[in-house]
Amino acid sequence: MITSLAAATARGEGLARAVLLSQTGSWIALHASGLRTTGVGPEDRIAIIIEAARPVELNDLVAEAYGLTPREREVTTLITTGLANKQIAQRLGVSRYTVEDHVKSVFAKTAVPNRGSLVALLQNDHYQPRLDRGSHPGPYGWYLDDSIRIA
């Protein structure tokens, strides 16, 4: 995966990103970008940052795994914050019926029957395992793992 990140930045495609599962079961994020050269040393230099994946990166990964559209991802995020369909409709500038259609689609794609089950799915599959391993939320709202190993 690092090779493809490096290739993307070398081709001038800007920042390349990937989210991967480490051997310890922790999610890590890789960010790579090309460095400007000053004419001294190798011409093709790439900086790679490896860090614990943040919620937004994991949310995108989870949403992609379930095949959610960008709008369904927005609706799912608003559901998890406790908003009702009417509030979601107001926030997104769409009708309540459109929101209901998105909610039904999210439920079908994630195979859950209701909002509580959707939140439980996300909690039990993606957050609770971190708590069980002894991780604690860090300053940015995501969990810090002392055991993250990249190999």
Short mmCIF file of N, CA and C in Angstrom, two decimals:
data_model
loop_
_atom_site.label_atom_id
_atom_site.label_comp_id
_atom_site.label_asym_id
_atom_site.label_seq_id
_atom_site.Cartn_x
_atom_site.Cartn_y
_atom_site.Cartn_z
N MET A 1 0.83 -1.20 0.00
CA MET A 1 0.00 0.00 0.00
C MET A 1 0.87 1.26 0.00
N ILE A 2 1.99 1.23 0.72
CA ILE A 2 2.86 2.40 0.73
C ILE A 2 3.37 2.68 -0.69
N THR A 3 3.66 1.63 -1.44
CA THR A 3 4.14 1.82 -2.80
C THR A 3 3.12 2.58 -3.63
N SER A 4 1.83 2.22 -3.50
CA SER A 4 0.82 2.92 -4.28
C SER A 4 0.65 4.35 -3.81
N LEU A 5 0.81 4.60 -2.51
CA LEU A 5 0.77 5.97 -2.01
C LEU A 5 1.92 6.77 -2.60
N ALA A 6 3.09 6.18 -2.58
CA ALA A 6 4.26 6.86 -3.11
C ALA A 6 4.09 7.14 -4.61
N ALA A 7 3.56 6.18 -5.32
CA ALA A 7 3.36 6.35 -6.76
C ALA A 7 2.37 7.47 -7.04
N ALA A 8 1.32 7.56 -6.25
CA ALA A 8 0.31 8.60 -6.46
C ALA A 8 0.91 9.98 -6.25
N THR A 9 1.71 10.13 -5.22
CA THR A 9 2.30 11.45 -4.98
C THR A 9 3.38 11.76 -6.01
N ALA A 10 4.11 10.76 -6.44
CA ALA A 10 5.15 10.98 -7.45
C ALA A 10 4.52 11.41 -8.77
N ARG A 11 3.32 10.96 -9.05
CA ARG A 11 2.63 11.36 -10.28
C ARG A 11 2.00 12.74 -10.14
N GLY A 12 2.16 13.39 -9.00
CA GLY A 12 1.62 14.73 -8.83
C GLY A 12 0.14 14.76 -8.50
N GLU A 13 -0.38 13.70 -7.94
CA GLU A 13 -1.80 13.64 -7.62
C GLU A 13 -2.10 14.23 -6.24
N GLY A 14 -1.16 14.92 -5.65
CA GLY A 14 -1.39 15.55 -4.35
C GLY A 14 -1.26 14.56 -3.21
N LEU A 15 -2.01 14.81 -2.17
CA LEU A 15 -1.95 13.97 -0.99
C LEU A 15 -2.64 12.64 -1.25
N ALA A 16 -1.97 11.57 -0.94
CA ALA A 16 -2.55 10.23 -1.05
C ALA A 16 -2.80 9.72 0.37
N ARG A 17 -3.93 9.02 0.56
CA ARG A 17 -4.27 8.53 1.88
C ARG A 17 -4.74 7.09 1.80
N ALA A 18 -4.53 6.37 2.89
CA ALA A 18 -5.05 5.01 3.02
C ALA A 18 -5.30 4.74 4.49
N VAL A 19 -6.30 3.93 4.77
CA VAL A 19 -6.58 3.49 6.13
C VAL A 19 -6.45 1.97 6.12
N LEU A 20 -5.63 1.45 7.03
CA LEU A 20 -5.33 0.03 7.05
C LEU A 20 -5.49 -0.54 8.46
N LEU A 21 -5.74 -1.82 8.52
CA LEU A 21 -5.83 -2.53 9.79
C LEU A 21 -4.45 -3.08 10.12
N SER A 22 -3.92 -2.75 11.30
CA SER A 22 -2.61 -3.24 11.70
C SER A 22 -2.71 -4.67 12.22
N GLN A 23 -1.59 -5.29 12.48
CA GLN A 23 -1.58 -6.66 12.99
C GLN A 23 -2.22 -6.76 14.37
N THR A 24 -2.25 -5.66 15.10
CA THR A 24 -2.83 -5.69 16.45
C THR A 24 -4.33 -5.42 16.44
N GLY A 25 -4.90 -5.15 15.25
CA GLY A 25 -6.32 -4.87 15.15
C GLY A 25 -6.67 -3.40 15.26
N SER A 26 -5.68 -2.55 15.34
CA SER A 26 -5.90 -1.10 15.38
C SER A 26 -5.91 -0.56 13.96
N TRP A 27 -6.69 0.47 13.73
CA TRP A 27 -6.72 1.11 12.41
C TRP A 27 -5.65 2.18 12.36
N ILE A 28 -4.89 2.20 11.29
CA ILE A 28 -3.87 3.22 11.10
C ILE A 28 -4.14 3.96 9.79
N ALA A 29 -3.72 5.21 9.75
CA ALA A 29 -3.87 6.02 8.55
C ALA A 29 -2.48 6.36 8.02
N LEU A 30 -2.34 6.24 6.71
CA LEU A 30 -1.11 6.62 6.04
C LEU A 30 -1.41 7.82 5.16
N HIS A 31 -0.59 8.84 5.25
CA HIS A 31 -0.73 10.04 4.42
C HIS A 31 0.61 10.23 3.73
N ALA A 32 0.58 10.44 2.44
CA ALA A 32 1.82 10.65 1.70
C ALA A 32 1.67 11.83 0.76
N SER A 33 2.73 12.59 0.63
CA SER A 33 2.72 13.70 -0.32
C SER A 33 4.14 13.92 -0.83
N GLY A 34 4.21 14.43 -2.04
CA GLY A 34 5.51 14.72 -2.62
C GLY A 34 6.11 15.97 -1.98
N LEU A 35 7.41 15.97 -1.84
CA LEU A 35 8.12 17.12 -1.30
C LEU A 35 8.74 17.91 -2.43
N ARG A 36 8.74 19.20 -2.29
CA ARG A 36 9.41 20.04 -3.30
C ARG A 36 10.91 19.86 -3.16
N THR A 37 11.55 19.77 -4.29
CA THR A 37 13.00 19.60 -4.25
C THR A 37 13.67 20.94 -4.44
N THR A 38 14.84 21.07 -3.86
CA THR A 38 15.60 22.31 -3.96
C THR A 38 16.74 22.19 -4.96
N GLY A 39 16.77 21.05 -5.66
CA GLY A 39 17.85 20.83 -6.60
C GLY A 39 19.03 20.13 -5.96
N VAL A 40 18.95 19.89 -4.66
CA VAL A 40 20.03 19.20 -3.95
C VAL A 40 19.51 17.83 -3.54
N GLY A 41 20.22 16.78 -3.85
CA GLY A 41 19.83 15.45 -3.44
C GLY A 41 18.84 14.81 -4.40
N PRO A 42 18.27 13.70 -3.99
CA PRO A 42 17.33 12.99 -4.87
C PRO A 42 16.15 13.87 -5.26
N GLU A 43 15.71 13.71 -6.50
CA GLU A 43 14.63 14.54 -7.02
C GLU A 43 13.26 14.13 -6.52
N ASP A 44 13.03 12.82 -6.41
CA ASP A 44 11.71 12.34 -6.02
C ASP A 44 11.69 11.99 -4.53
N ARG A 45 11.20 12.91 -3.73
CA ARG A 45 11.11 12.68 -2.29
C ARG A 45 9.65 12.69 -1.88
N ILE A 46 9.33 11.78 -1.01
CA ILE A 46 7.96 11.65 -0.55
C ILE A 46 7.96 11.58 0.97
N ALA A 47 7.07 12.35 1.58
CA ALA A 47 6.90 12.29 3.03
C ALA A 47 5.70 11.40 3.34
N ILE A 48 5.88 10.50 4.29
CA ILE A 48 4.80 9.61 4.69
C ILE A 48 4.57 9.77 6.19
N ILE A 49 3.33 10.01 6.55
CA ILE A 49 2.94 10.14 7.95
C ILE A 49 2.09 8.93 8.29
N ILE A 50 2.43 8.28 9.40
CA ILE A 50 1.67 7.13 9.89
C ILE A 50 1.12 7.51 11.25
N GLU A 51 -0.20 7.38 11.40
CA GLU A 51 -0.84 7.75 12.67
C GLU A 51 -2.07 6.89 12.90
N ALA A 52 -2.58 6.93 14.11
CA ALA A 52 -3.84 6.24 14.41
C ALA A 52 -4.94 6.89 13.57
N ALA A 53 -5.81 6.07 13.01
CA ALA A 53 -6.90 6.60 12.19
C ALA A 53 -7.86 7.39 13.05
N ARG A 54 -8.30 8.54 12.54
CA ARG A 54 -9.26 9.39 13.25
C ARG A 54 -10.68 8.98 12.89
N PRO A 55 -11.67 9.43 13.67
CA PRO A 55 -13.06 9.01 13.42
C PRO A 55 -13.53 9.28 12.01
N VAL A 56 -13.20 10.44 11.47
CA VAL A 56 -13.69 10.77 10.13
C VAL A 56 -13.14 9.79 9.11
N GLU A 57 -11.90 9.34 9.28
CA GLU A 57 -11.31 8.37 8.36
C GLU A 57 -11.99 7.01 8.51
N LEU A 58 -12.25 6.62 9.75
CA LEU A 58 -12.92 5.34 9.98
C LEU A 58 -14.37 5.39 9.52
N ASN A 59 -15.03 6.51 9.77
CA ASN A 59 -16.42 6.62 9.33
C ASN A 59 -16.52 6.46 7.82
N ASP A 60 -15.60 7.06 7.09
CA ASP A 60 -15.59 6.91 5.63
C ASP A 60 -15.34 5.46 5.23
N LEU A 61 -14.42 4.81 5.94
CA LEU A 61 -14.11 3.42 5.64
C LEU A 61 -15.31 2.52 5.93
N VAL A 62 -15.94 2.72 7.06
CA VAL A 62 -17.12 1.92 7.43
C VAL A 62 -18.24 2.16 6.42
N ALA A 63 -18.47 3.42 6.08
CA ALA A 63 -19.53 3.75 5.13
C ALA A 63 -19.24 3.12 3.77
N GLU A 64 -18.00 3.15 3.36
CA GLU A 64 -17.63 2.55 2.08
C GLU A 64 -17.84 1.03 2.12
N ALA A 65 -17.51 0.42 3.25
CA ALA A 65 -17.67 -1.03 3.39
C ALA A 65 -19.14 -1.44 3.24
N TYR A 66 -20.04 -0.60 3.71
CA TYR A 66 -21.46 -0.90 3.61
C TYR A 66 -22.07 -0.39 2.30
N GLY A 67 -21.29 0.30 1.49
CA GLY A 67 -21.78 0.79 0.20
C GLY A 67 -22.70 1.99 0.32
N LEU A 68 -22.52 2.80 1.37
CA LEU A 68 -23.36 3.98 1.55
C LEU A 68 -22.94 5.10 0.61
N THR A 69 -23.93 5.81 0.07
CA THR A 69 -23.66 6.96 -0.79
C THR A 69 -23.21 8.12 0.09
N PRO A 70 -22.64 9.17 -0.50
CA PRO A 70 -22.25 10.33 0.30
C PRO A 70 -23.43 10.91 1.11
N ARG A 71 -24.62 10.98 0.53
CA ARG A 71 -25.77 11.52 1.25
C ARG A 71 -26.19 10.58 2.39
N GLU A 72 -26.12 9.28 2.14
CA GLU A 72 -26.45 8.31 3.20
C GLU A 72 -25.45 8.41 4.34
N ARG A 73 -24.21 8.72 4.01
CA ARG A 73 -23.20 8.91 5.05
C ARG A 73 -23.55 10.12 5.92
N GLU A 74 -23.97 11.20 5.26
CA GLU A 74 -24.38 12.39 6.02
C GLU A 74 -25.56 12.07 6.94
N VAL A 75 -26.54 11.38 6.40
CA VAL A 75 -27.72 11.02 7.19
C VAL A 75 -27.32 10.13 8.36
N THR A 76 -26.45 9.15 8.11
CA THR A 76 -26.00 8.26 9.18
C THR A 76 -25.30 9.04 10.28
N THR A 77 -24.44 9.96 9.91
CA THR A 77 -23.76 10.80 10.90
C THR A 77 -24.76 11.57 11.75
N LEU A 78 -25.77 12.14 11.10
CA LEU A 78 -26.77 12.92 11.84
C LEU A 78 -27.65 12.03 12.70
N ILE A 79 -27.92 10.81 12.25
CA ILE A 79 -28.66 9.85 13.09
C ILE A 79 -27.88 9.56 14.36
N THR A 80 -26.58 9.34 14.21
CA THR A 80 -25.77 8.99 15.38
C THR A 80 -25.63 10.14 16.37
N THR A 81 -25.94 11.36 15.94
CA THR A 81 -25.92 12.49 16.88
C THR A 81 -27.26 12.67 17.55
N GLY A 82 -28.25 11.83 17.18
CA GLY A 82 -29.55 11.85 17.85
C GLY A 82 -30.61 12.71 17.19
N LEU A 83 -30.36 13.19 15.98
CA LEU A 83 -31.35 14.03 15.31
C LEU A 83 -32.50 13.19 14.74
N ALA A 84 -33.70 13.74 14.78
CA ALA A 84 -34.88 13.11 14.17
C ALA A 84 -34.90 13.43 12.68
N ASN A 85 -35.72 12.69 11.93
CA ASN A 85 -35.79 12.90 10.48
C ASN A 85 -36.11 14.35 10.11
N LYS A 86 -37.03 14.97 10.84
CA LYS A 86 -37.40 16.36 10.56
C LYS A 86 -36.20 17.28 10.73
N GLN A 87 -35.42 17.06 11.78
CA GLN A 87 -34.23 17.88 12.03
C GLN A 87 -33.16 17.63 10.96
N ILE A 88 -33.01 16.38 10.57
CA ILE A 88 -32.05 16.04 9.51
C ILE A 88 -32.46 16.72 8.21
N ALA A 89 -33.75 16.68 7.90
CA ALA A 89 -34.25 17.32 6.67
C ALA A 89 -33.94 18.81 6.68
N GLN A 90 -34.17 19.46 7.82
CA GLN A 90 -33.87 20.89 7.92
C GLN A 90 -32.38 21.16 7.75
N ARG A 91 -31.57 20.35 8.38
CA ARG A 91 -30.12 20.52 8.32
C ARG A 91 -29.60 20.35 6.89
N LEU A 92 -30.16 19.37 6.16
CA LEU A 92 -29.67 19.08 4.81
C LEU A 92 -30.42 19.84 3.72
N GLY A 93 -31.52 20.49 4.08
CA GLY A 93 -32.28 21.24 3.10
C GLY A 93 -33.05 20.36 2.13
N VAL A 94 -33.54 19.24 2.63
CA VAL A 94 -34.34 18.32 1.82
C VAL A 94 -35.65 18.03 2.55
N SER A 95 -36.55 17.32 1.89
CA SER A 95 -37.82 17.00 2.54
C SER A 95 -37.65 15.86 3.54
N ARG A 96 -38.59 15.77 4.46
CA ARG A 96 -38.59 14.70 5.46
C ARG A 96 -38.71 13.35 4.76
N TYR A 97 -39.46 13.31 3.65
CA TYR A 97 -39.66 12.06 2.91
C TYR A 97 -38.36 11.60 2.25
N THR A 98 -37.57 12.55 1.78
CA THR A 98 -36.27 12.20 1.20
C THR A 98 -35.37 11.60 2.27
N VAL A 99 -35.39 12.20 3.46
CA VAL A 99 -34.60 11.66 4.57
C VAL A 99 -35.07 10.26 4.91
N GLU A 100 -36.38 10.05 4.94
CA GLU A 100 -36.92 8.72 5.25
C GLU A 100 -36.43 7.69 4.23
N ASP A 101 -36.37 8.08 2.97
CA ASP A 101 -35.86 7.17 1.94
C ASP A 101 -34.39 6.82 2.19
N HIS A 102 -33.60 7.84 2.55
CA HIS A 102 -32.17 7.59 2.85
C HIS A 102 -32.03 6.69 4.07
N VAL A 103 -32.84 6.94 5.09
CA VAL A 103 -32.77 6.13 6.32
C VAL A 103 -33.10 4.67 6.00
N LYS A 104 -34.15 4.44 5.22
CA LYS A 104 -34.52 3.07 4.83
C LYS A 104 -33.38 2.40 4.06
N SER A 105 -32.74 3.15 3.18
CA SER A 105 -31.64 2.60 2.40
C SER A 105 -30.45 2.25 3.30
N VAL A 106 -30.15 3.11 4.27
CA VAL A 106 -29.06 2.85 5.21
C VAL A 106 -29.37 1.59 6.01
N PHE A 107 -30.60 1.47 6.50
CA PHE A 107 -30.99 0.28 7.27
C PHE A 107 -30.84 -0.98 6.42
N ALA A 108 -31.25 -0.91 5.15
CA ALA A 108 -31.17 -2.08 4.28
C ALA A 108 -29.71 -2.46 4.02
N LYS A 109 -28.86 -1.47 3.75
CA LYS A 109 -27.46 -1.75 3.45
C LYS A 109 -26.68 -2.26 4.65
N THR A 110 -27.04 -1.81 5.84
CA THR A 110 -26.33 -2.25 7.05
C THR A 110 -27.04 -3.41 7.74
N ALA A 111 -28.19 -3.82 7.20
CA ALA A 111 -28.97 -4.95 7.73
C ALA A 111 -29.38 -4.73 9.18
N VAL A 112 -29.83 -3.51 9.48
CA VAL A 112 -30.36 -3.22 10.82
C VAL A 112 -31.81 -2.75 10.67
N PRO A 113 -32.64 -2.97 11.71
CA PRO A 113 -34.05 -2.61 11.60
C PRO A 113 -34.40 -1.20 12.05
N ASN A 114 -33.50 -0.53 12.81
CA ASN A 114 -33.86 0.77 13.37
C ASN A 114 -32.62 1.57 13.77
N ARG A 115 -32.85 2.80 14.22
CA ARG A 115 -31.76 3.71 14.59
C ARG A 115 -30.90 3.16 15.72
N GLY A 116 -31.57 2.61 16.71
CA GLY A 116 -30.82 2.06 17.85
C GLY A 116 -29.88 0.96 17.42
N SER A 117 -30.35 0.11 16.52
CA SER A 117 -29.51 -0.99 16.02
C SER A 117 -28.36 -0.46 15.17
N LEU A 118 -28.60 0.62 14.43
CA LEU A 118 -27.53 1.23 13.63
C LEU A 118 -26.43 1.78 14.54
N VAL A 119 -26.84 2.51 15.55
CA VAL A 119 -25.86 3.07 16.49
C VAL A 119 -25.13 1.93 17.21
N ALA A 120 -25.87 0.88 17.61
CA ALA A 120 -25.25 -0.26 18.28
C ALA A 120 -24.24 -0.95 17.37
N LEU A 121 -24.58 -1.09 16.09
CA LEU A 121 -23.67 -1.70 15.13
C LEU A 121 -22.36 -0.93 15.08
N LEU A 122 -22.47 0.38 14.93
CA LEU A 122 -21.26 1.21 14.85
C LEU A 122 -20.49 1.17 16.17
N GLN A 123 -21.20 1.23 17.28
CA GLN A 123 -20.56 1.20 18.61
C GLN A 123 -19.88 -0.14 18.85
N ASN A 124 -20.61 -1.23 18.66
CA ASN A 124 -20.09 -2.55 19.00
C ASN A 124 -18.99 -3.03 18.08
N ASP A 125 -19.09 -2.66 16.80
CA ASP A 125 -18.09 -3.12 15.84
C ASP A 125 -16.86 -2.23 15.75
N HIS A 126 -17.01 -0.94 16.06
CA HIS A 126 -15.91 -0.03 15.77
C HIS A 126 -15.41 0.78 16.96
N TYR A 127 -16.17 0.88 18.02
CA TYR A 127 -15.74 1.67 19.17
C TYR A 127 -15.50 0.81 20.41
N GLN A 128 -16.43 -0.07 20.73
CA GLN A 128 -16.31 -0.88 21.93
C GLN A 128 -15.06 -1.74 21.96
N PRO A 129 -14.64 -2.34 20.84
CA PRO A 129 -13.40 -3.12 20.89
C PRO A 129 -12.20 -2.31 21.37
N ARG A 130 -12.16 -1.03 21.05
CA ARG A 130 -11.06 -0.19 21.51
C ARG A 130 -11.12 0.00 23.02
N LEU A 131 -12.32 0.21 23.54
CA LEU A 131 -12.48 0.34 24.99
C LEU A 131 -12.09 -0.96 25.68
N ASP A 132 -12.48 -2.07 25.10
CA ASP A 132 -12.16 -3.37 25.69
C ASP A 132 -10.66 -3.63 25.73
N ARG A 133 -9.90 -3.07 24.78
CA ARG A 133 -8.44 -3.24 24.76
C ARG A 133 -7.75 -2.25 25.69
N GLY A 134 -8.53 -1.41 26.37
CA GLY A 134 -7.92 -0.47 27.31
C GLY A 134 -7.56 0.87 26.71
N SER A 135 -8.03 1.16 25.51
CA SER A 135 -7.75 2.45 24.89
C SER A 135 -8.61 3.53 25.54
N HIS A 136 -8.13 4.75 25.49
CA HIS A 136 -8.86 5.88 26.05
C HIS A 136 -8.95 6.99 25.01
N PRO A 137 -10.06 7.72 24.98
CA PRO A 137 -10.16 8.82 24.01
C PRO A 137 -9.03 9.83 24.21
N GLY A 138 -8.44 10.25 23.11
CA GLY A 138 -7.36 11.23 23.15
C GLY A 138 -7.89 12.64 23.03
N PRO A 139 -7.02 13.60 22.89
CA PRO A 139 -7.42 15.01 22.84
C PRO A 139 -8.26 15.37 21.61
N TYR A 140 -8.22 14.54 20.57
CA TYR A 140 -8.99 14.83 19.36
C TYR A 140 -10.28 14.03 19.29
N GLY A 141 -10.62 13.34 20.38
CA GLY A 141 -11.88 12.61 20.43
C GLY A 141 -11.80 11.19 19.93
N TRP A 142 -10.64 10.73 19.53
CA TRP A 142 -10.51 9.35 19.09
C TRP A 142 -9.64 8.61 20.09
N TYR A 143 -9.56 7.31 19.96
CA TYR A 143 -8.88 6.47 20.94
C TYR A 143 -7.40 6.36 20.66
N LEU A 144 -6.63 6.40 21.74
CA LEU A 144 -5.19 6.25 21.64
C LEU A 144 -4.85 4.81 22.02
N ASP A 145 -4.06 4.15 21.23
CA ASP A 145 -3.64 2.78 21.51
C ASP A 145 -2.16 2.78 21.77
N ASP A 146 -1.77 2.37 22.96
CA ASP A 146 -0.34 2.24 23.26
C ASP A 146 0.25 1.06 22.53
N SER A 147 -0.60 0.15 22.09
CA SER A 147 -0.12 -1.10 21.49
C SER A 147 -0.04 -1.05 19.98
N ILE A 148 -0.21 0.10 19.36
CA ILE A 148 -0.17 0.16 17.89
C ILE A 148 1.23 -0.22 17.42
N ARG A 149 1.26 -1.24 16.59
CA ARG A 149 2.51 -1.68 15.97
C ARG A 149 2.26 -1.78 14.48
N ILE A 150 3.19 -1.34 13.73
CA ILE A 150 3.04 -1.40 12.28
C ILE A 150 4.08 -2.39 11.77
N ALA A 151 3.61 -3.47 11.22
CA ALA A 151 4.53 -4.50 10.72
C ALA A 151 3.85 -5.28 9.62
#
